[in-house]
Tab-separated table of C-alpha atoms in Angstrom:
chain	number	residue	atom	x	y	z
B	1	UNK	CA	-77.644	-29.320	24.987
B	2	UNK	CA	-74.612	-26.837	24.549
B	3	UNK	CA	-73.949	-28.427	20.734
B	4	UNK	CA	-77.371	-28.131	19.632
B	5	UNK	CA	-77.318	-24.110	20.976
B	6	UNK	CA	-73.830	-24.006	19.314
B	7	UNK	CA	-74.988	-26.260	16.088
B	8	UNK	CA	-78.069	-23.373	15.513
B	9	UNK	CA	-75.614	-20.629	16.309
B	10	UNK	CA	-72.916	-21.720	13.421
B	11	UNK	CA	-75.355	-21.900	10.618
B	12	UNK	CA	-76.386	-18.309	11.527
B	13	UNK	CA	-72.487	-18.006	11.684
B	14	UNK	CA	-72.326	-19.554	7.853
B	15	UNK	CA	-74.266	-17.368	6.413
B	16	UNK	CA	-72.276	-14.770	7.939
B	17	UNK	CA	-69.185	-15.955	6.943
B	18	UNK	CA	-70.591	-16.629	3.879
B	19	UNK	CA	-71.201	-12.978	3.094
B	20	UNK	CA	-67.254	-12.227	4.094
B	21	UNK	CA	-66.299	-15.071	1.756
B	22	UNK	CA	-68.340	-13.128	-1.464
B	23	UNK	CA	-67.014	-9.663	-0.526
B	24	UNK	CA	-63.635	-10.969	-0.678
B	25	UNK	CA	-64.221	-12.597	-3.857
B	26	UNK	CA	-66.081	-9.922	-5.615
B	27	UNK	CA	-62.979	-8.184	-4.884
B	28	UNK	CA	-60.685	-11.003	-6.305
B	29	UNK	CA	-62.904	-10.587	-9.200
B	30	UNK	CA	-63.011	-6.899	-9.639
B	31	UNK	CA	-59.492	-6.587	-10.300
B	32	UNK	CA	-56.447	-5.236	-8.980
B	33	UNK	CA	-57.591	-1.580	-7.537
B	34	UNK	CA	-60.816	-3.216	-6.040
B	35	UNK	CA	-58.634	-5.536	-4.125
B	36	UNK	CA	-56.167	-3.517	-2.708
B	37	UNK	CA	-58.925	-2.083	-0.851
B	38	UNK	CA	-58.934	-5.503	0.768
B	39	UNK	CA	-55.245	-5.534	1.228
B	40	UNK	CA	-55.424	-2.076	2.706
B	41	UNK	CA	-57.981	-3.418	5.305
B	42	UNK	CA	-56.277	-6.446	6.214
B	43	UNK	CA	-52.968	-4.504	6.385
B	44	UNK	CA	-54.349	-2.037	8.707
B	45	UNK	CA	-56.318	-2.286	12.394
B	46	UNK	CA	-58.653	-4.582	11.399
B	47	UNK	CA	-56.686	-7.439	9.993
B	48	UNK	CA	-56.684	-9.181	13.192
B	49	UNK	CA	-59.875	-8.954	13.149
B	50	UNK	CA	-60.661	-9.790	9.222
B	51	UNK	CA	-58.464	-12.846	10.174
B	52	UNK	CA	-60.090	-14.043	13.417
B	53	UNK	CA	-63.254	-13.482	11.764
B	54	UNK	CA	-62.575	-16.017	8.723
B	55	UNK	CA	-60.772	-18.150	11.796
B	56	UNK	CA	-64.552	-18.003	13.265
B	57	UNK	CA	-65.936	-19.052	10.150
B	58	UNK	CA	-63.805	-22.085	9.112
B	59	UNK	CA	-64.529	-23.367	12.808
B	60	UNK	CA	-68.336	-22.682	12.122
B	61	UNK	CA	-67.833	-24.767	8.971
B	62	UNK	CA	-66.380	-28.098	10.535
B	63	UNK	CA	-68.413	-27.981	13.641
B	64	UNK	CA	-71.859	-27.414	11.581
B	65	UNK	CA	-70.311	-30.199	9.118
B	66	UNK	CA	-69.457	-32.675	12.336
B	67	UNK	CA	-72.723	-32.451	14.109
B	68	UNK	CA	-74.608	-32.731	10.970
B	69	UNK	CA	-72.995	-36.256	10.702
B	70	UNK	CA	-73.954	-37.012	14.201
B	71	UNK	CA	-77.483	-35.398	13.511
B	72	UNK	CA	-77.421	-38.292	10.453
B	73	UNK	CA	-76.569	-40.810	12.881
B	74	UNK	CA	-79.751	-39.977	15.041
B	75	UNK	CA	-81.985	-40.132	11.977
B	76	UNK	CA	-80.826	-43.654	11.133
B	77	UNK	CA	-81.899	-44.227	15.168
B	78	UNK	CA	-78.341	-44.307	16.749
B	79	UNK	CA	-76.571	-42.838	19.469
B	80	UNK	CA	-79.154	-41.699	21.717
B	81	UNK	CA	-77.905	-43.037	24.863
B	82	UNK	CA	-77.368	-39.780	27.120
B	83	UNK	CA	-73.719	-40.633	28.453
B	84	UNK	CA	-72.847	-41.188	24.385
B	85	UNK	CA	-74.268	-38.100	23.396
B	86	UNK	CA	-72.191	-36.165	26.052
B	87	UNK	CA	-68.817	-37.729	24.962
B	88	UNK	CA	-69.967	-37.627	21.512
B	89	UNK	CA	-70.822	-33.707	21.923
B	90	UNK	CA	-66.941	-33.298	23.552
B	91	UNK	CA	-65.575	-34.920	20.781
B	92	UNK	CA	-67.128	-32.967	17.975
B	93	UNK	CA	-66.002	-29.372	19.522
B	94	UNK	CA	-62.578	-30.904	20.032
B	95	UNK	CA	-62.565	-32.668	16.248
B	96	UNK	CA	-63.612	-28.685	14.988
B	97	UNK	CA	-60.965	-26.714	17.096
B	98	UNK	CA	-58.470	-29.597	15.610
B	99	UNK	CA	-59.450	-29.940	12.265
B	100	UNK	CA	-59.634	-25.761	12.123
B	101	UNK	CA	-56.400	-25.237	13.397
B	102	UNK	CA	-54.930	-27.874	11.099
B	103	UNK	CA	-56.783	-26.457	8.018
B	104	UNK	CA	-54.948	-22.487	8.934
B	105	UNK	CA	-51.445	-24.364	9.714
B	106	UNK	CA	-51.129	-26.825	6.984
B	107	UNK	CA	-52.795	-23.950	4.656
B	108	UNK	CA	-50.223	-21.440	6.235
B	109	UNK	CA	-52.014	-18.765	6.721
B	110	UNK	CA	-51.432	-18.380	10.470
């Protein structure tokens, strides 16, 4: 029950994220000035922030991506036995924090 709430919250989460992602590149794109606005924002108060929030967003990413596999599975009729799903459900949320936290460490940005 908790990862379908938390599968319907992270695609609302996406396309929040998603709007972050395009105002950082439209900034990219504008040129220098344009994106030392962004470098001014992530260098002051709200860069914690600004970082937790695209943090947020990459886990939103791999858990939507993991539980869409798993939501494949069910169309093709499989795993629908309730002490399965459970585990199953356990294992996704630990494979996002995982994959998440490998994706900011090997990328180095944390």
């Amino acid at each position: 029950m908790a990862s379908s709430i938390l599968h319907r919250a992270t695609g609302v989460a996406n396309y929040i994220g998603a709007v972050l992602v395009s105002l950082w590149l439209v900034l990219l794109a504008a040129g220098p000035d344009a994106y030392a606005i962004w470098e001014d924002l992530n260098a002051g108060p709200f860069g914690i922030l600004i970082t937790l929030a695209f943090i947020g967003f990459t886990f939103s990413v791999v858990f939507h991506l993991l539980n869409g596999l798993r939501h494949l599975a069910w169309d093709a009729g499989l795993g629908f036995d309730a002490k399965g799903s459970n585990l199953r459900s356990i294992l996704i949320i630990a494979g996002a924090v995982i994959i998440t936290a490998a994706i900011w460490i090997v990328g180095g940005l944390v």
